[in-house]
GROMACS .gro file of C-alpha atoms in nm:
model
  337
    1MET     CA    1  -1.876  -1.985   0.998
    2LEU     CA    2  -1.924  -2.142   0.659
    3ARG     CA    3  -1.645  -2.457   0.637
    4ILE     CA    4  -1.570  -2.580   0.283
    5HIS     CA    5  -1.427  -2.938   0.306
    6PHE     CA    6  -1.215  -3.023   0.003
    7GLU     CA    7  -1.062  -3.359  -0.114
    8ASP     CA    8  -0.777  -3.434  -0.300
    9ARG     CA    9  -0.951  -3.389  -0.639
   10ASP     CA   10  -1.117  -3.075  -0.537
   11LEU     CA   11  -0.799  -2.901  -0.506
   12ALA     CA   12  -0.746  -2.986  -0.895
   13ARG     CA   13  -1.070  -2.859  -0.957
   14VAL     CA   14  -1.056  -2.467  -0.838
   15GLN     CA   15  -1.160  -2.242  -1.083
   16ILE     CA   16  -1.164  -1.853  -1.062
   17ALA     CA   17  -1.461  -1.693  -1.307
   18ALA     CA   18  -1.343  -1.497  -1.626
   19GLU     CA   19  -1.558  -1.242  -1.578
   20PRO     CA   20  -1.838  -1.093  -1.333
   21ASP     CA   21  -2.146  -1.293  -1.283
   22PRO     CA   22  -2.413  -1.047  -1.419
   23LEU     CA   23  -2.706  -1.182  -1.190
   24TRP     CA   24  -2.478  -1.182  -0.855
   25GLU     CA   25  -2.379  -0.816  -0.988
   26THR     CA   26  -2.705  -0.700  -0.994
   27VAL     CA   27  -2.864  -0.888  -0.657
   28LEU     CA   28  -2.547  -0.745  -0.513
   29ALA     CA   29  -2.570  -0.394  -0.633
   30LEU     CA   30  -2.904  -0.326  -0.523
   31HIS     CA   31  -2.772  -0.424  -0.154
   32HIS     CA   32  -2.613  -0.072  -0.179
   33LEU     CA   33  -2.942   0.113  -0.277
   34VAL     CA   34  -3.168  -0.015  -0.010
   35PRO     CA   35  -3.240   0.110   0.235
   36PRO     CA   36  -3.196   0.454   0.139
   37GLY     CA   37  -2.997   0.533   0.435
   38ARG     CA   38  -2.720   0.323   0.433
   39GLY     CA   39  -2.410   0.333   0.187
   40VAL     CA   40  -2.081   0.182   0.125
   41PRO     CA   41  -1.857   0.522   0.056
   42VAL     CA   42  -1.659   0.366  -0.205
   43TYR     CA   43  -1.984   0.290  -0.441
   44GLY     CA   44  -2.134   0.643  -0.308
   45ALA     CA   45  -2.114   0.829  -0.669
   46TRP     CA   46  -2.213   0.507  -0.821
   47ARG     CA   47  -2.518   0.452  -0.600
   48ALA     CA   48  -2.633   0.820  -0.682
   49ARG     CA   49  -2.642   0.758  -1.037
   50ALA     CA   50  -2.835   0.446  -0.996
   51ARG     CA   51  -3.085   0.583  -0.764
   52ARG     CA   52  -3.157   0.846  -1.063
   53GLU     CA   53  -3.145   0.602  -1.311
   54LEU     CA   54  -3.418   0.376  -1.186
   55ASP     CA   55  -3.634   0.669  -1.095
   56GLU     CA   56  -3.628   0.866  -1.439
   57ARG     CA   57  -3.658   0.509  -1.620
   58GLY     CA   58  -3.970   0.407  -1.411
   59LEU     CA   59  -3.790   0.083  -1.274
   60THR     CA   60  -3.836   0.142  -0.890
   61ARG     CA   61  -4.098  -0.148  -0.873
   62ALA     CA   62  -3.833  -0.354  -1.121
   63ALA     CA   63  -3.550  -0.320  -0.867
   64ARG     CA   64  -3.788  -0.365  -0.546
   65LEU     CA   65  -3.930  -0.706  -0.666
   66ILE     CA   66  -3.570  -0.821  -0.695
   67SER     CA   67  -3.455  -0.683  -0.325
   68ILE     CA   68  -3.781  -0.836  -0.166
   69LEU     CA   69  -3.685  -1.142  -0.311
   70ALA     CA   70  -3.307  -1.095  -0.203
   71PRO     CA   71  -3.296  -0.788   0.100
   72ALA     CA   72  -2.950  -0.669   0.183
   73ASP     CA   73  -2.993  -0.805   0.540
   74ALA     CA   74  -3.109  -1.150   0.443
   75ARG     CA   75  -2.933  -1.450   0.582
   76TYR     CA   76  -3.047  -1.650   0.287
   77PHE     CA   77  -3.195  -1.545  -0.001
   78PRO     CA   78  -3.320  -1.832  -0.348
   79ASP     CA   79  -3.059  -2.017  -0.508
   80PHE     CA   80  -3.222  -1.980  -0.838
   81LEU     CA   81  -3.201  -1.604  -0.859
   82THR     CA   82  -2.804  -1.693  -0.955
   83PRO     CA   83  -2.796  -1.997  -1.171
   84ASP     CA   84  -2.490  -2.135  -1.276
   85ALA     CA   85  -2.552  -2.072  -1.630
   86ALA     CA   86  -2.473  -1.681  -1.626
   87ARG     CA   87  -2.148  -1.737  -1.628
   88ASP     CA   88  -2.191  -1.726  -2.012
   89GLY     CA   89  -2.372  -1.380  -2.008
   90LEU     CA   90  -2.696  -1.257  -1.902
   91ALA     CA   91  -2.909  -1.369  -2.155
   92ALA     CA   92  -2.800  -1.752  -2.098
   93GLY     CA   93  -2.893  -1.682  -1.676
   94LEU     CA   94  -3.186  -1.548  -1.769
   95ALA     CA   95  -3.291  -1.842  -1.976
   96VAL     CA   96  -3.239  -2.090  -1.688
   97LEU     CA   97  -3.399  -1.880  -1.452
   98ARG     CA   98  -3.723  -1.865  -1.670
   99ASP     CA   99  -3.715  -2.211  -1.675
  100THR     CA  100  -3.669  -2.324  -1.288
  101PRO     CA  101  -3.905  -2.588  -1.175
  102ARG     CA  102  -4.228  -2.514  -0.986
  103ALA     CA  103  -4.092  -2.764  -0.702
  104ARG     CA  104  -3.781  -2.573  -0.632
  105LEU     CA  105  -3.961  -2.249  -0.651
  106ILE     CA  106  -4.206  -2.329  -0.394
  107THR     CA  107  -3.911  -2.488  -0.193
  108GLU     CA  108  -3.684  -2.183  -0.195
  109CYS     CA  109  -3.927  -1.915  -0.175
  110ALA     CA  110  -4.058  -2.108   0.169
  111ARG     CA  111  -3.707  -2.108   0.269
  112ALA     CA  112  -3.671  -1.721   0.246
  113GLY     CA  113  -4.004  -1.648   0.408
  114LEU     CA  114  -4.158  -1.493   0.046
  115PRO     CA  115  -4.504  -1.636   0.039
  116ALA     CA  116  -4.544  -1.376   0.348
  117ARG     CA  117  -4.401  -1.091   0.162
  118LEU     CA  118  -4.524  -1.195  -0.174
  119PRO     CA  119  -4.818  -1.415  -0.156
  120ARG     CA  120  -4.990  -1.332  -0.475
  121TRP     CA  121  -4.647  -1.356  -0.677
  122THR     CA  122  -4.555  -1.704  -0.497
  123GLY     CA  123  -4.911  -1.833  -0.496
  124ALA     CA  124  -4.924  -1.763  -0.886
  125LEU     CA  125  -4.590  -1.979  -0.896
  126ALA     CA  126  -4.759  -2.259  -0.641
  127GLY     CA  127  -5.022  -2.295  -0.902
  128GLY     CA  128  -4.788  -2.370  -1.204
  129ASN     CA  129  -4.829  -1.994  -1.354
  130ARG     CA  130  -4.506  -1.900  -1.483
  131GLN     CA  131  -4.568  -1.542  -1.601
  132PRO     CA  132  -4.385  -1.408  -1.227
  133LEU     CA  133  -4.077  -1.599  -1.334
  134ASP     CA  134  -4.068  -1.385  -1.688
  135GLU     CA  135  -4.134  -1.062  -1.483
  136LEU     CA  136  -3.862  -1.120  -1.280
  137ALA     CA  137  -3.643  -1.208  -1.595
  138ALA     CA  138  -3.759  -0.873  -1.728
  139ALA     CA  139  -3.677  -0.714  -1.410
  140PHE     CA  140  -3.358  -0.837  -1.342
  141GLN     CA  141  -3.288  -0.747  -1.773
  142GLN     CA  142  -3.375  -0.374  -1.731
  143VAL     CA  143  -3.193  -0.293  -1.366
  144HIS     CA  144  -2.923  -0.456  -1.529
  145ARG     CA  145  -2.933  -0.227  -1.859
  146ALA     CA  146  -2.977   0.064  -1.661
  147VAL     CA  147  -2.731   0.051  -1.331
  148ILE     CA  148  -2.479  -0.232  -1.393
  149ALA     CA  149  -2.410  -0.222  -1.790
  150PRO     CA  150  -2.324   0.159  -1.799
  151ASP     CA  151  -1.973   0.065  -1.560
  152TRP     CA  152  -1.956  -0.293  -1.655
  153THR     CA  153  -1.600  -0.195  -1.841
  154GLY     CA  154  -1.511  -0.084  -1.514
  155ALA     CA  155  -1.670  -0.318  -1.278
  156ALA     CA  156  -1.477  -0.575  -1.500
  157ALA     CA  157  -1.146  -0.429  -1.464
  158THR     CA  158  -1.175  -0.410  -1.064
  159VAL     CA  159  -1.274  -0.788  -1.087
  160ASP     CA  160  -0.965  -0.843  -1.335
  161CYS     CA  161  -0.712  -0.704  -1.118
  162ASP     CA  162  -0.842  -0.952  -0.843
  163ARG     CA  163  -0.799  -1.225  -1.060
  164GLY     CA  164  -0.479  -1.148  -1.191
  165GLY     CA  165  -0.323  -1.113  -0.879
  166ARG     CA  166  -0.452  -1.432  -0.760
  167THR     CA  167  -0.358  -1.592  -1.052
  168ARG     CA  168   0.006  -1.471  -1.026
  169ILE     CA  169   0.007  -1.631  -0.693
  170LEU     CA  170  -0.130  -1.930  -0.842
  171CYS     CA  171   0.147  -1.971  -1.069
  172ARG     CA  172   0.390  -1.951  -0.829
  173GLY     CA  173   0.265  -2.095  -0.512
  174GLY     CA  174  -0.016  -2.323  -0.681
  175VAL     CA  175  -0.369  -2.391  -0.518
  176ASP     CA  176  -0.262  -2.369  -0.141
  177GLY     CA  177  -0.064  -1.994  -0.187
  178MET     CA  178  -0.377  -1.918  -0.432
  179LEU     CA  179  -0.627  -2.031  -0.109
  180ASN     CA  180  -0.380  -1.811   0.138
  181THR     CA  181  -0.477  -1.471  -0.039
  182PHE     CA  182  -0.817  -1.456   0.103
  183ARG     CA  183  -0.744  -1.350   0.489
  184PRO     CA  184  -0.853  -1.268   0.693
  185ALA     CA  185  -1.233  -1.348   0.592
  186ILE     CA  186  -1.121  -1.682   0.442
  187ARG     CA  187  -0.867  -1.883   0.607
  188TRP     CA  188  -0.728  -2.164   0.448
  189GLU     CA  189  -0.640  -2.480   0.681
  190PRO     CA  190  -0.624  -2.762   0.452
  191PRO     CA  191  -0.840  -2.948   0.381
  192VAL     CA  192  -1.074  -2.679   0.498
  193LEU     CA  193  -1.122  -2.354   0.383
  194HIS     CA  194  -1.315  -2.158   0.670
  195VAL     CA  195  -1.542  -1.873   0.531
  196ASP     CA  196  -1.659  -1.567   0.769
  197TYR     CA  197  -2.039  -1.609   0.740
  198PRO     CA  198  -2.362  -1.532   0.898
  199ARG     CA  199  -2.410  -1.879   0.991
  200ASP     CA  200  -2.259  -2.175   1.059
  201ARG     CA  201  -2.245  -2.468   0.826
  202ASP     CA  202  -2.055  -2.700   0.653
  203LEU     CA  203  -2.031  -2.764   0.295
  204HIS     CA  204  -1.832  -3.096   0.114
  205LEU     CA  205  -1.726  -3.079  -0.209
  206GLY     CA  206  -1.672  -3.418  -0.289
  207GLY     CA  207  -1.472  -3.400  -0.589
  208ARG     CA  208  -1.685  -3.094  -0.773
  209GLY     CA  209  -1.427  -2.799  -0.688
  210LEU     CA  210  -1.496  -2.483  -0.605
  211ARG     CA  211  -1.562  -2.204  -0.873
  212LEU     CA  212  -1.418  -1.863  -0.702
  213ILE     CA  213  -1.646  -1.563  -0.812
  214PRO     CA  214  -1.479  -1.220  -0.757
  215SER     CA  215  -1.744  -0.968  -0.747
  216HIS     CA  216  -1.728  -0.584  -0.773
  217PHE     CA  217  -2.029  -0.518  -0.568
  218CYS     CA  218  -1.979  -0.790  -0.327
  219TRP     CA  219  -1.897  -0.627   0.023
  220ARG     CA  220  -1.746  -0.744   0.319
  221ARG     CA  221  -1.846  -1.159   0.364
  222PRO     CA  222  -1.822  -1.395   0.072
  223ILE     CA  223  -2.156  -1.544  -0.026
  224ALA     CA  224  -2.203  -1.897  -0.104
  225LEU     CA  225  -2.547  -2.092  -0.248
  226ALA     CA  226  -2.744  -2.244   0.014
  227ASP     CA  227  -2.831  -2.582  -0.157
  228PRO     CA  228  -2.554  -2.844  -0.102
  229GLY     CA  229  -2.637  -2.997  -0.402
  230LEU     CA  230  -2.555  -2.715  -0.678
  231PRO     CA  231  -2.214  -2.662  -0.815
  232PRO     CA  232  -2.023  -2.503  -0.554
  233VAL     CA  233  -1.941  -2.147  -0.574
  234LEU     CA  234  -1.795  -1.883  -0.351
  235VAL     CA  235  -1.873  -1.526  -0.453
  236HIS     CA  236  -1.612  -1.312  -0.272
  237PRO     CA  237  -1.551  -0.945  -0.262
  238VAL     CA  238  -1.250  -0.763  -0.497
  239GLN     CA  239  -1.020  -0.498  -0.352
  240HIS     CA  240  -1.123  -0.120  -0.466
  241SER     CA  241  -0.938   0.184  -0.544
  242THR     CA  242  -1.093   0.470  -0.274
  243ASP     CA  243  -1.109   0.683  -0.537
  244TRP     CA  244  -1.346   0.437  -0.775
  245ALA     CA  245  -1.623   0.599  -0.962
  246PRO     CA  246  -1.850   0.510  -1.243
  247ALA     CA  247  -1.736   0.580  -1.603
  248THR     CA  248  -2.017   0.864  -1.640
  249THR     CA  249  -1.843   1.051  -1.319
  250ARG     CA  250  -1.525   1.047  -1.472
  251SER     CA  251  -1.365   1.291  -1.679
  252CYS     CA  252  -1.227   1.086  -1.907
  253HIS     CA  253  -1.305   1.124  -2.283
  254PRO     CA  254  -1.262   0.823  -2.468
  255GLN     CA  255  -1.336   0.999  -2.837
  256ALA     CA  256  -1.088   1.296  -2.763
  257LEU     CA  257  -0.802   1.037  -2.624
  258SER     CA  258  -0.896   0.842  -2.937
  259ALA     CA  259  -0.829   1.116  -3.154
  260LEU     CA  260  -0.479   1.193  -2.989
  261LEU     CA  261  -0.343   0.846  -2.931
  262GLY     CA  262  -0.560   0.625  -3.183
  263ARG     CA  263  -0.827   0.422  -3.069
  264THR     CA  264  -0.616   0.051  -2.952
  265ARG     CA  265  -0.409   0.290  -2.770
  266ALA     CA  266  -0.605   0.483  -2.569
  267ARG     CA  267  -0.797   0.178  -2.475
  268ILE     CA  268  -0.462   0.059  -2.352
  269LEU     CA  269  -0.424   0.372  -2.136
  270ALA     CA  270  -0.804   0.356  -1.978
  271ALA     CA  271  -0.731  -0.036  -1.905
  272LEU     CA  272  -0.444   0.040  -1.760
  273ASP     CA  273  -0.616   0.280  -1.475
  274VAL     CA  274  -0.650  -0.093  -1.296
  275PRO     CA  275  -0.291  -0.249  -1.310
  276ALA     CA  276  -0.246  -0.534  -1.542
  277THR     CA  277  -0.011  -0.769  -1.719
  278THR     CA  278   0.054  -0.783  -2.073
  279GLY     CA  279  -0.164  -1.102  -2.134
  280GLU     CA  280  -0.481  -0.946  -1.905
  281LEU     CA  281  -0.480  -0.649  -2.124
  282ALA     CA  282  -0.492  -0.862  -2.479
  283ARG     CA  283  -0.759  -1.050  -2.294
  284ARG     CA  284  -0.951  -0.770  -2.161
  285LEU     CA  285  -0.936  -0.575  -2.459
  286ARG     CA  286  -0.916  -0.858  -2.733
  287VAL     CA  287  -0.624  -0.786  -2.907
  288SER     CA  288  -0.310  -1.004  -2.957
  289ALA     CA  289  -0.072  -1.023  -2.698
  290PRO     CA  290   0.244  -0.844  -2.906
  291SER     CA  291  -0.023  -0.531  -2.985
  292ALA     CA  292  -0.059  -0.516  -2.610
  293SER     CA  293   0.299  -0.546  -2.607
  294GLU     CA  294   0.374  -0.268  -2.871
  295HIS     CA  295   0.138  -0.030  -2.737
  296VAL     CA  296   0.213  -0.037  -2.380
  297SER     CA  297   0.609   0.007  -2.511
  298ALA     CA  298   0.484   0.338  -2.659
  299LEU     CA  299   0.302   0.478  -2.366
  300ARG     CA  300   0.575   0.407  -2.135
  301GLU     CA  301   0.849   0.563  -2.400
  302ALA     CA  302   0.598   0.882  -2.344
  303ASN     CA  303   0.634   0.851  -1.984
  304LEU     CA  304   0.233   0.714  -1.956
  305ALA     CA  305   0.287   0.418  -1.837
  306ARG     CA  306   0.538   0.193  -1.628
  307SER     CA  307   0.639  -0.140  -1.577
  308ARG     CA  308   0.810  -0.372  -1.334
  309ARG     CA  309   0.828  -0.759  -1.274
  310ASP     CA  310   0.656  -0.921  -1.023
  311GLY     CA  311   0.783  -1.309  -1.022
  312GLY     CA  312   0.770  -1.427  -1.358
  313SER     CA  313   0.502  -1.182  -1.484
  314VAL     CA  314   0.545  -0.822  -1.610
  315VAL     CA  315   0.262  -0.536  -1.420
  316HIS     CA  316   0.198  -0.253  -1.615
  317ALA     CA  317   0.052   0.096  -1.474
  318LEU     CA  318  -0.011   0.428  -1.556
  319THR     CA  319   0.235   0.711  -1.437
  320PRO     CA  320   0.114   1.000  -1.291
  321LEU     CA  321   0.109   1.186  -1.628
  322GLY     CA  322  -0.062   0.871  -1.783
  323THR     CA  323  -0.339   0.896  -1.509
  324ALA     CA  324  -0.372   1.326  -1.541
  325LEU     CA  325  -0.445   1.256  -1.942
  326LEU     CA  326  -0.662   0.959  -1.881
  327HIS     CA  327  -0.886   1.176  -1.625
  328GLY     CA  328  -0.817   1.511  -1.731
  329GLU     CA  329  -0.696   1.636  -1.392
  330LEU     CA  330  -0.361   1.543  -1.169
  331ALA     CA  331  -0.478   1.228  -0.889
  332PRO     CA  332  -0.319   1.043  -0.692
  333VAL     CA  333  -0.151   0.725  -0.840
  334ARG     CA  334  -0.275   0.382  -0.702
  335GLY     CA  335  -0.011   0.116  -0.595
  336MET     CA  336   0.064  -0.144  -0.857
  337ARG     CA  337   0.005  -0.490  -0.718
   0.00000   0.00000   0.00000
């Protein structure tokens, strides 16, 4: 059990990440590829494509390097692999990873038992050679480009749906109400957040607040950094539709939809595959709220979308006809959050 201790000032500094973290997503995605025999069904289509892409691009060794540093069954993997700077994107995160101080590298690698697994790699780091970090950063960039980036829009939409639902509860019930939405894996018993965790530990926020990071590839239990001196984060799983699949396996034809509906309206239709408010659509697609509202109204009039009020917000989703148009086939309708 991980116990996260809040003070009054921490409650005012709770944040929800604006989008998926590219380094966390890369590390956690690889957990679903190794070992080969294990696999969560919801990631089945993505897993098959990812393995094929890594093999065809000659990136098996790059993926293996990351997996050795952060194995799926580890109770701990080095914190320097997922720096806070990645909140500003992959390039920002990799720049900080490359500049990880030598002393921190040695400490965290030893804690993870890496000298025994990668003696040459960790030995070079201990000797002051920065080449291994450059190789690691390159591995992250290549693997992310091959198996994460192609489905980034879908992953971001899944995360955005989770964040949107919790944000709406935050508006109605405050931080207390929002923290209560994570049960049963996370229990909020003020002033302590109890997290299902593989080891017993306490984390005192001490006024720094907590950054919640919804993750597309995190599964079953949340993850926190081991070093209590780093900015506190809690990476947690999001709810997936049972029919989630990577974009490359879907029957959606974006160019054909754009020709039929117009580019922006087709993007709105695709975005509504995950229910969202007008504001969430506007942020996700980088259009104005009035524009998003106008396009949703047009889709609603054509019976491609439907809307319902949820507290102080209006949530939009596809109708069965809209889902059929998007995916090219009739599909079961997902419930609106």
